[in-house]
Short mmCIF file of N, CA and C in Angstrom, two decimals:
data_model
loop_
_atom_site.label_atom_id
_atom_site.label_comp_id
_atom_site.label_asym_id
_atom_site.label_seq_id
_atom_site.Cartn_x
_atom_site.Cartn_y
_atom_site.Cartn_z
N UNK A 1 244.94 190.09 286.15
CA UNK A 1 246.12 190.33 286.97
C UNK A 1 245.68 190.69 288.38
N UNK A 2 246.33 190.14 289.38
CA UNK A 2 245.98 190.38 290.77
C UNK A 2 246.44 191.76 291.22
N UNK A 3 245.60 192.39 292.06
CA UNK A 3 245.94 193.69 292.62
C UNK A 3 246.96 193.55 293.74
N UNK A 4 247.45 194.68 294.27
CA UNK A 4 248.48 194.65 295.31
C UNK A 4 248.05 193.91 296.58
N UNK A 5 246.78 194.08 297.00
CA UNK A 5 246.33 193.41 298.22
C UNK A 5 246.27 191.90 298.00
N UNK A 6 245.81 191.47 296.82
CA UNK A 6 245.76 190.04 296.52
C UNK A 6 247.16 189.45 296.46
N UNK A 7 248.09 190.17 295.82
CA UNK A 7 249.48 189.69 295.76
C UNK A 7 250.07 189.56 297.16
N UNK A 8 249.81 190.54 298.02
CA UNK A 8 250.31 190.48 299.40
C UNK A 8 249.69 189.31 300.15
N UNK A 9 248.40 189.07 299.92
CA UNK A 9 247.72 187.94 300.57
C UNK A 9 248.31 186.62 300.11
N UNK A 10 248.59 186.51 298.81
CA UNK A 10 249.20 185.28 298.28
C UNK A 10 250.56 185.05 298.92
N UNK A 11 251.36 186.09 299.00
CA UNK A 11 252.69 185.97 299.62
C UNK A 11 252.58 185.54 301.07
N UNK A 12 251.65 186.16 301.80
CA UNK A 12 251.46 185.85 303.22
C UNK A 12 251.02 184.40 303.41
N UNK A 13 250.04 183.97 302.61
CA UNK A 13 249.55 182.60 302.73
C UNK A 13 250.62 181.58 302.35
N UNK A 14 251.26 181.80 301.21
CA UNK A 14 252.23 180.80 300.74
C UNK A 14 253.51 180.78 301.57
N UNK A 15 253.73 181.80 302.40
CA UNK A 15 254.94 181.83 303.23
C UNK A 15 255.01 180.67 304.21
N UNK A 16 253.87 180.03 304.50
CA UNK A 16 253.87 178.89 305.41
C UNK A 16 254.02 177.56 304.68
N UNK A 17 253.87 177.57 303.37
CA UNK A 17 253.94 176.34 302.58
C UNK A 17 255.36 175.78 302.58
N UNK A 18 255.49 174.47 302.63
CA UNK A 18 256.83 173.87 302.53
C UNK A 18 257.54 174.31 301.25
N UNK A 19 256.79 174.49 300.17
CA UNK A 19 257.33 174.96 298.90
C UNK A 19 256.36 176.02 298.35
N UNK A 20 256.60 177.31 298.64
CA UNK A 20 255.68 178.36 298.20
C UNK A 20 255.41 178.35 296.69
N UNK A 21 256.43 178.05 295.88
CA UNK A 21 256.25 178.00 294.44
C UNK A 21 255.28 176.89 294.04
N UNK A 22 255.41 175.74 294.67
CA UNK A 22 254.51 174.62 294.39
C UNK A 22 253.08 174.96 294.81
N UNK A 23 252.94 175.71 295.89
CA UNK A 23 251.61 176.14 296.34
C UNK A 23 250.98 177.05 295.30
N UNK A 24 251.74 178.03 294.81
CA UNK A 24 251.22 178.93 293.78
C UNK A 24 250.84 178.14 292.52
N UNK A 25 251.69 177.19 292.14
CA UNK A 25 251.45 176.35 290.97
C UNK A 25 250.15 175.57 291.17
N UNK A 26 249.96 175.00 292.36
CA UNK A 26 248.74 174.23 292.66
C UNK A 26 247.50 175.12 292.54
N UNK A 27 247.56 176.34 293.06
CA UNK A 27 246.44 177.26 292.95
C UNK A 27 246.10 177.55 291.49
N UNK A 28 247.13 177.72 290.69
CA UNK A 28 246.92 178.04 289.28
C UNK A 28 246.36 176.85 288.50
N UNK A 29 246.81 175.64 288.81
CA UNK A 29 246.46 174.46 288.02
C UNK A 29 245.25 173.70 288.55
N UNK A 30 244.97 173.79 289.84
CA UNK A 30 243.87 173.04 290.43
C UNK A 30 242.55 173.65 289.96
N UNK A 31 241.69 172.87 289.33
CA UNK A 31 240.43 173.43 288.84
C UNK A 31 239.54 173.98 289.96
N UNK A 32 239.73 173.50 291.17
CA UNK A 32 238.96 174.02 292.30
C UNK A 32 239.59 175.27 292.91
N UNK A 33 240.81 175.60 292.52
CA UNK A 33 241.47 176.81 293.02
C UNK A 33 241.82 176.76 294.49
N UNK A 34 242.18 175.56 294.98
CA UNK A 34 242.51 175.40 296.39
C UNK A 34 243.90 174.79 296.56
N UNK A 35 244.45 174.98 297.75
CA UNK A 35 245.72 174.35 298.12
C UNK A 35 245.63 173.98 299.60
N UNK A 36 246.45 173.03 300.01
CA UNK A 36 246.55 172.68 301.42
C UNK A 36 247.71 173.44 302.03
N UNK A 37 247.46 174.11 303.16
CA UNK A 37 248.50 174.85 303.85
C UNK A 37 248.55 174.43 305.31
N UNK A 38 249.75 174.40 305.88
CA UNK A 38 249.87 173.99 307.29
C UNK A 38 249.42 175.11 308.23
N UNK A 39 248.64 174.75 309.21
CA UNK A 39 248.27 175.70 310.27
C UNK A 39 249.36 175.64 311.35
N UNK A 40 249.32 176.60 312.26
CA UNK A 40 250.21 176.57 313.41
C UNK A 40 251.49 177.38 313.28
N UNK A 41 251.85 177.85 312.09
CA UNK A 41 253.06 178.65 311.94
C UNK A 41 252.75 180.14 312.06
N UNK A 42 251.93 180.64 311.18
CA UNK A 42 251.54 182.07 311.21
C UNK A 42 250.13 182.26 311.73
N UNK A 43 249.36 181.20 311.76
CA UNK A 43 247.98 181.27 312.24
C UNK A 43 247.50 179.90 312.66
N UNK A 44 246.49 179.89 313.50
CA UNK A 44 245.66 178.74 313.78
C UNK A 44 244.29 179.08 313.20
N UNK A 45 243.43 178.08 313.08
CA UNK A 45 242.08 178.32 312.58
C UNK A 45 241.10 177.67 313.55
N UNK A 46 240.14 178.46 314.02
CA UNK A 46 239.05 177.93 314.84
C UNK A 46 237.83 177.79 313.95
N UNK A 47 237.28 176.58 313.90
CA UNK A 47 236.16 176.27 313.01
C UNK A 47 234.88 176.19 313.83
N UNK A 48 233.96 177.07 313.51
CA UNK A 48 232.67 177.15 314.20
C UNK A 48 231.58 176.61 313.31
N UNK A 49 230.53 176.03 313.91
CA UNK A 49 229.38 175.66 313.09
C UNK A 49 228.76 176.92 312.50
N UNK A 50 228.25 176.83 311.30
CA UNK A 50 227.71 177.99 310.60
C UNK A 50 226.65 178.74 311.37
N UNK A 51 225.78 178.00 312.11
CA UNK A 51 224.71 178.67 312.84
C UNK A 51 225.23 179.56 313.96
N UNK A 52 226.46 179.31 314.42
CA UNK A 52 227.11 180.20 315.39
C UNK A 52 228.10 181.13 314.70
N UNK A 53 228.73 180.65 313.65
CA UNK A 53 229.77 181.42 312.97
C UNK A 53 229.27 182.70 312.34
N UNK A 54 228.14 182.63 311.64
CA UNK A 54 227.65 183.84 310.96
C UNK A 54 227.23 184.93 311.95
N UNK A 55 226.47 184.60 313.01
CA UNK A 55 226.16 185.65 313.99
C UNK A 55 227.43 186.16 314.70
N UNK A 56 228.41 185.28 314.91
CA UNK A 56 229.66 185.70 315.53
C UNK A 56 230.38 186.69 314.63
N UNK A 57 230.42 186.42 313.33
CA UNK A 57 231.06 187.34 312.40
C UNK A 57 230.33 188.69 312.39
N UNK A 58 229.01 188.66 312.49
CA UNK A 58 228.24 189.91 312.55
C UNK A 58 228.65 190.73 313.77
N UNK A 59 228.76 190.08 314.92
CA UNK A 59 229.17 190.77 316.14
C UNK A 59 230.60 191.30 315.98
N UNK A 60 231.49 190.46 315.47
CA UNK A 60 232.89 190.87 315.30
C UNK A 60 233.02 192.12 314.43
N UNK A 61 232.29 192.15 313.34
CA UNK A 61 232.41 193.29 312.42
C UNK A 61 231.80 194.56 313.01
N UNK A 62 230.98 194.43 314.05
CA UNK A 62 230.50 195.62 314.76
C UNK A 62 231.54 196.09 315.78
N UNK A 63 232.36 195.17 316.27
CA UNK A 63 233.35 195.50 317.30
C UNK A 63 234.64 196.08 316.74
N UNK A 64 235.06 195.56 315.58
CA UNK A 64 236.33 196.00 315.00
C UNK A 64 236.15 196.26 313.50
N UNK A 65 237.03 197.10 312.98
CA UNK A 65 236.95 197.46 311.56
C UNK A 65 237.18 196.26 310.64
N UNK A 66 238.22 195.49 310.96
CA UNK A 66 238.56 194.37 310.08
C UNK A 66 239.07 193.19 310.90
N UNK A 67 238.24 192.14 310.99
CA UNK A 67 238.74 190.91 311.63
C UNK A 67 239.76 190.24 310.71
N UNK A 68 240.40 189.23 311.23
CA UNK A 68 241.32 188.45 310.40
C UNK A 68 240.55 187.67 309.36
N UNK A 69 241.26 186.92 308.53
CA UNK A 69 240.61 186.14 307.48
C UNK A 69 239.58 185.16 308.03
N UNK A 70 238.52 184.96 307.25
CA UNK A 70 237.46 184.02 307.62
C UNK A 70 237.08 183.22 306.37
N UNK A 71 237.05 181.90 306.53
CA UNK A 71 236.65 180.98 305.46
C UNK A 71 235.27 180.42 305.74
N UNK A 72 234.57 180.02 304.70
CA UNK A 72 233.30 179.29 304.85
C UNK A 72 233.29 178.15 303.84
N UNK A 73 232.68 177.03 304.25
CA UNK A 73 232.56 175.94 303.29
C UNK A 73 231.36 176.21 302.38
N UNK A 74 231.27 175.45 301.31
CA UNK A 74 230.24 175.71 300.30
C UNK A 74 228.84 175.49 300.83
N UNK A 75 228.68 174.62 301.82
CA UNK A 75 227.37 174.35 302.37
C UNK A 75 226.98 175.32 303.47
N UNK A 76 227.86 176.29 303.76
CA UNK A 76 227.62 177.28 304.81
C UNK A 76 227.48 176.63 306.18
N UNK A 77 227.95 175.39 306.33
CA UNK A 77 227.79 174.71 307.61
C UNK A 77 228.96 174.93 308.57
N UNK A 78 230.09 175.44 308.06
CA UNK A 78 231.26 175.69 308.91
C UNK A 78 231.96 176.96 308.47
N UNK A 79 232.55 177.64 309.48
CA UNK A 79 233.34 178.84 309.21
C UNK A 79 234.65 178.73 309.96
N UNK A 80 235.74 179.15 309.31
CA UNK A 80 237.06 179.11 309.93
C UNK A 80 237.59 180.51 310.16
N UNK A 81 237.88 180.83 311.41
CA UNK A 81 238.42 182.13 311.79
C UNK A 81 239.92 182.00 312.02
N UNK A 82 240.71 182.80 311.34
CA UNK A 82 242.16 182.78 311.49
C UNK A 82 242.53 183.56 312.75
N UNK A 83 243.19 182.88 313.68
CA UNK A 83 243.58 183.45 314.97
C UNK A 83 245.09 183.26 315.16
N UNK A 84 245.69 183.92 316.16
CA UNK A 84 247.14 183.78 316.35
C UNK A 84 247.57 182.33 316.58
N UNK A 85 248.78 182.00 316.13
CA UNK A 85 249.29 180.64 316.35
C UNK A 85 249.38 180.36 317.84
N UNK A 86 249.08 179.12 318.21
CA UNK A 86 249.10 178.71 319.61
C UNK A 86 247.72 178.79 320.26
N UNK A 87 246.77 179.44 319.62
CA UNK A 87 245.43 179.58 320.18
C UNK A 87 244.78 178.22 320.40
N UNK A 88 244.91 177.33 319.44
CA UNK A 88 244.25 176.03 319.51
C UNK A 88 244.71 175.24 320.74
N UNK A 89 245.98 175.33 321.07
CA UNK A 89 246.49 174.56 322.22
C UNK A 89 245.95 175.09 323.55
N UNK A 90 245.46 176.33 323.57
CA UNK A 90 244.93 176.93 324.79
C UNK A 90 243.40 177.00 324.80
N UNK A 91 242.76 176.68 323.69
CA UNK A 91 241.31 176.85 323.57
C UNK A 91 240.60 175.78 324.39
N UNK A 92 239.66 176.19 325.23
CA UNK A 92 238.94 175.22 326.06
C UNK A 92 237.44 175.19 325.77
N UNK A 93 236.96 176.02 324.85
CA UNK A 93 235.55 176.04 324.51
C UNK A 93 235.12 174.75 323.84
N UNK A 94 233.84 174.43 323.97
CA UNK A 94 233.32 173.22 323.34
C UNK A 94 232.60 173.59 322.04
N UNK A 95 232.47 172.61 321.16
CA UNK A 95 231.76 172.81 319.92
C UNK A 95 232.55 173.54 318.85
N UNK A 96 233.82 173.81 319.13
CA UNK A 96 234.67 174.51 318.18
C UNK A 96 235.85 173.61 317.88
N UNK A 97 236.09 173.37 316.61
CA UNK A 97 237.23 172.55 316.19
C UNK A 97 238.42 173.46 315.94
N UNK A 98 239.57 173.02 316.36
CA UNK A 98 240.77 173.83 316.16
C UNK A 98 241.76 173.17 315.22
N UNK A 99 242.37 173.97 314.37
CA UNK A 99 243.44 173.52 313.49
C UNK A 99 244.68 174.32 313.84
N UNK A 100 245.63 173.64 314.45
CA UNK A 100 246.87 174.28 314.86
C UNK A 100 248.05 173.49 314.36
N UNK A 101 249.13 173.55 315.12
CA UNK A 101 250.37 172.86 314.76
C UNK A 101 250.08 171.40 314.40
N UNK A 102 250.60 170.98 313.25
CA UNK A 102 250.45 169.60 312.81
C UNK A 102 249.21 169.33 311.98
N UNK A 103 248.42 170.35 311.70
CA UNK A 103 247.22 170.16 310.88
C UNK A 103 247.34 170.98 309.59
N UNK A 104 246.52 170.64 308.63
CA UNK A 104 246.51 171.31 307.33
C UNK A 104 245.11 171.80 307.06
N UNK A 105 245.00 172.92 306.36
CA UNK A 105 243.68 173.46 306.01
C UNK A 105 243.60 173.68 304.51
N UNK A 106 242.38 173.56 304.00
CA UNK A 106 242.11 173.84 302.59
C UNK A 106 241.95 175.35 302.46
N UNK A 107 242.75 175.94 301.57
CA UNK A 107 242.75 177.39 301.40
C UNK A 107 242.52 177.74 299.94
N UNK A 108 241.48 178.53 299.67
CA UNK A 108 241.25 178.95 298.29
C UNK A 108 242.19 180.09 297.90
N UNK A 109 242.39 180.24 296.64
CA UNK A 109 243.18 181.35 296.11
C UNK A 109 242.46 182.65 296.46
N UNK A 110 243.16 183.63 297.01
CA UNK A 110 242.49 184.89 297.36
C UNK A 110 241.94 185.60 296.12
N UNK A 111 240.73 186.10 296.24
CA UNK A 111 240.14 186.88 295.17
C UNK A 111 239.49 186.08 294.06
N UNK A 112 239.42 184.75 294.22
CA UNK A 112 238.81 183.91 293.20
C UNK A 112 237.71 183.05 293.80
N UNK A 113 236.64 182.88 293.08
CA UNK A 113 235.58 181.99 293.52
C UNK A 113 236.04 180.55 293.34
N UNK A 114 235.75 179.70 294.31
CA UNK A 114 236.10 178.29 294.23
C UNK A 114 234.86 177.46 294.51
N UNK A 115 234.98 176.17 294.29
CA UNK A 115 233.84 175.30 294.48
C UNK A 115 233.56 174.89 295.91
N UNK A 116 234.57 174.60 296.71
CA UNK A 116 234.32 174.02 298.02
C UNK A 116 234.42 174.95 299.19
N UNK A 117 235.30 175.91 299.09
CA UNK A 117 235.58 176.81 300.22
C UNK A 117 235.74 178.22 299.66
N UNK A 118 235.29 179.20 300.43
CA UNK A 118 235.43 180.58 299.94
C UNK A 118 235.82 181.50 301.09
N UNK A 119 236.40 182.62 300.71
CA UNK A 119 236.75 183.64 301.70
C UNK A 119 235.54 184.51 301.97
N UNK A 120 235.14 184.62 303.22
CA UNK A 120 234.16 185.63 303.62
C UNK A 120 234.89 186.94 303.88
N UNK A 121 236.06 186.81 304.51
CA UNK A 121 236.97 187.94 304.68
C UNK A 121 238.34 187.43 304.23
N UNK A 122 238.79 187.86 303.07
CA UNK A 122 240.08 187.37 302.57
C UNK A 122 241.23 187.99 303.35
N UNK A 123 242.37 187.32 303.37
CA UNK A 123 243.55 187.93 304.01
C UNK A 123 243.95 189.17 303.22
N UNK A 124 244.48 190.15 303.94
CA UNK A 124 244.92 191.38 303.26
C UNK A 124 246.42 191.40 303.05
N UNK A 125 247.11 190.37 303.52
CA UNK A 125 248.56 190.28 303.34
C UNK A 125 249.35 190.92 304.45
N UNK A 126 248.68 191.63 305.37
CA UNK A 126 249.39 192.32 306.45
C UNK A 126 249.63 191.41 307.65
N UNK A 127 248.98 190.26 307.67
CA UNK A 127 249.10 189.36 308.82
C UNK A 127 248.03 189.59 309.87
N UNK A 128 247.01 190.39 309.56
CA UNK A 128 245.93 190.64 310.50
C UNK A 128 245.23 189.33 310.84
N UNK A 129 245.08 189.06 312.13
CA UNK A 129 244.38 187.89 312.64
C UNK A 129 243.33 188.36 313.63
N UNK A 130 242.35 187.52 313.89
CA UNK A 130 241.33 187.85 314.89
C UNK A 130 241.85 187.47 316.27
N UNK A 131 241.80 188.41 317.19
CA UNK A 131 242.19 188.15 318.57
C UNK A 131 241.25 187.09 319.14
N UNK A 132 241.81 186.03 319.74
CA UNK A 132 241.01 184.91 320.23
C UNK A 132 240.05 185.34 321.34
N UNK A 133 240.48 186.24 322.22
CA UNK A 133 239.60 186.71 323.30
C UNK A 133 238.42 187.48 322.73
N UNK A 134 238.66 188.27 321.70
CA UNK A 134 237.60 189.03 321.06
C UNK A 134 236.65 188.08 320.33
N UNK A 135 237.20 187.06 319.69
CA UNK A 135 236.36 186.06 319.02
C UNK A 135 235.48 185.35 320.04
N UNK A 136 236.04 185.00 321.18
CA UNK A 136 235.27 184.33 322.22
C UNK A 136 234.14 185.24 322.73
N UNK A 137 234.44 186.51 322.94
CA UNK A 137 233.43 187.47 323.36
C UNK A 137 232.30 187.56 322.33
N UNK A 138 232.68 187.64 321.06
CA UNK A 138 231.68 187.71 319.98
C UNK A 138 230.84 186.44 319.93
N UNK A 139 231.48 185.28 320.15
CA UNK A 139 230.75 184.01 320.16
C UNK A 139 229.71 184.00 321.29
N UNK A 140 230.11 184.46 322.48
CA UNK A 140 229.18 184.49 323.63
C UNK A 140 228.01 185.43 323.35
N UNK A 141 228.30 186.59 322.78
CA UNK A 141 227.24 187.54 322.47
C UNK A 141 226.28 186.95 321.43
N UNK A 142 226.84 186.32 320.40
CA UNK A 142 226.01 185.72 319.36
C UNK A 142 225.16 184.58 319.91
N UNK A 143 225.75 183.73 320.74
CA UNK A 143 225.01 182.62 321.33
C UNK A 143 223.93 183.13 322.28
N UNK A 144 224.25 184.17 323.05
CA UNK A 144 223.27 184.75 323.96
C UNK A 144 222.09 185.34 323.21
N UNK A 145 222.36 186.04 322.12
CA UNK A 145 221.29 186.63 321.31
C UNK A 145 220.40 185.53 320.72
N UNK A 146 221.01 184.44 320.28
CA UNK A 146 220.23 183.33 319.71
C UNK A 146 219.35 182.70 320.79
N UNK A 147 219.88 182.56 322.00
CA UNK A 147 219.10 181.98 323.10
C UNK A 147 217.93 182.91 323.47
N UNK A 148 218.19 184.22 323.52
CA UNK A 148 217.12 185.17 323.83
C UNK A 148 216.04 185.13 322.75
N UNK A 149 216.46 185.05 321.48
CA UNK A 149 215.48 184.98 320.38
C UNK A 149 214.62 183.72 320.49
N UNK A 150 215.26 182.60 320.80
CA UNK A 150 214.53 181.34 320.92
C UNK A 150 213.57 181.39 322.11
N UNK A 151 214.02 181.95 323.22
CA UNK A 151 213.17 182.06 324.41
C UNK A 151 212.00 183.01 324.14
N UNK A 152 212.29 184.12 323.49
CA UNK A 152 211.25 185.11 323.19
C UNK A 152 210.18 184.56 322.27
N UNK A 153 210.55 183.69 321.39
CA UNK A 153 209.59 183.10 320.46
C UNK A 153 208.57 182.25 321.21
N UNK A 154 208.98 181.68 322.35
CA UNK A 154 208.07 180.83 323.12
C UNK A 154 207.38 181.59 324.25
N UNK A 155 208.05 182.58 324.84
CA UNK A 155 207.48 183.30 325.98
C UNK A 155 206.32 184.20 325.58
N UNK A 156 206.36 184.77 324.41
CA UNK A 156 205.34 185.71 324.00
C UNK A 156 204.04 185.05 323.55
N UNK A 157 204.03 183.75 323.41
CA UNK A 157 202.87 183.05 322.89
C UNK A 157 201.97 182.61 324.03
N UNK A 158 200.71 182.93 323.94
CA UNK A 158 199.73 182.53 324.95
C UNK A 158 198.67 181.71 324.25
N UNK A 159 198.53 180.43 324.62
CA UNK A 159 197.56 179.57 323.92
C UNK A 159 196.12 180.04 324.09
N UNK A 160 195.84 180.84 325.11
CA UNK A 160 194.48 181.30 325.34
C UNK A 160 194.22 182.66 324.67
N UNK A 161 195.26 183.29 324.21
CA UNK A 161 195.10 184.61 323.61
C UNK A 161 194.17 184.52 322.42
N UNK A 162 193.22 185.41 322.38
CA UNK A 162 192.30 185.44 321.26
C UNK A 162 191.10 184.54 321.43
N UNK A 163 191.06 183.83 322.57
CA UNK A 163 189.90 182.95 322.80
C UNK A 163 188.70 183.80 323.23
N UNK A 164 187.48 183.30 323.10
CA UNK A 164 186.30 184.09 323.45
C UNK A 164 186.31 184.58 324.89
N UNK A 165 186.97 183.85 325.80
CA UNK A 165 186.98 184.24 327.20
C UNK A 165 187.89 185.41 327.48
N UNK A 166 188.83 185.74 326.59
CA UNK A 166 189.80 186.81 326.89
C UNK A 166 189.30 188.16 326.54
#
């Protein structure tokens, strides 16, 4: 039996479905435990490549207690951050795919393991979303840290170090 937070999350997610009952039925009957839900009504989803998404989530969780829902695909190659509706139409960053009005996303049943997509941060049912400006800040910090790490790996190496002449 689902707990109160899971029930609230189910209600929140299915509230955007054309037929919430059919969505619940699909979750129960689909062996993968997924349903398609329309983006753009209560949330948009910004999809980041995994190599940027995971460090971004790390930064976000240091900045705020609880970001909005976050999905990951089974291959860990993409992450979807739930942001306020309308964000996708204003987003100008590159390398980030947006799902907004007129698009559908694969959503797993909250609190259950699925085969293709999973919740890294499940919805809590309250409607909490990640602020797009904060997500962008976290993305910049994560990308900057990755660039510094890559640069540091090359700058500290001296091909002559350890040679007899040194």
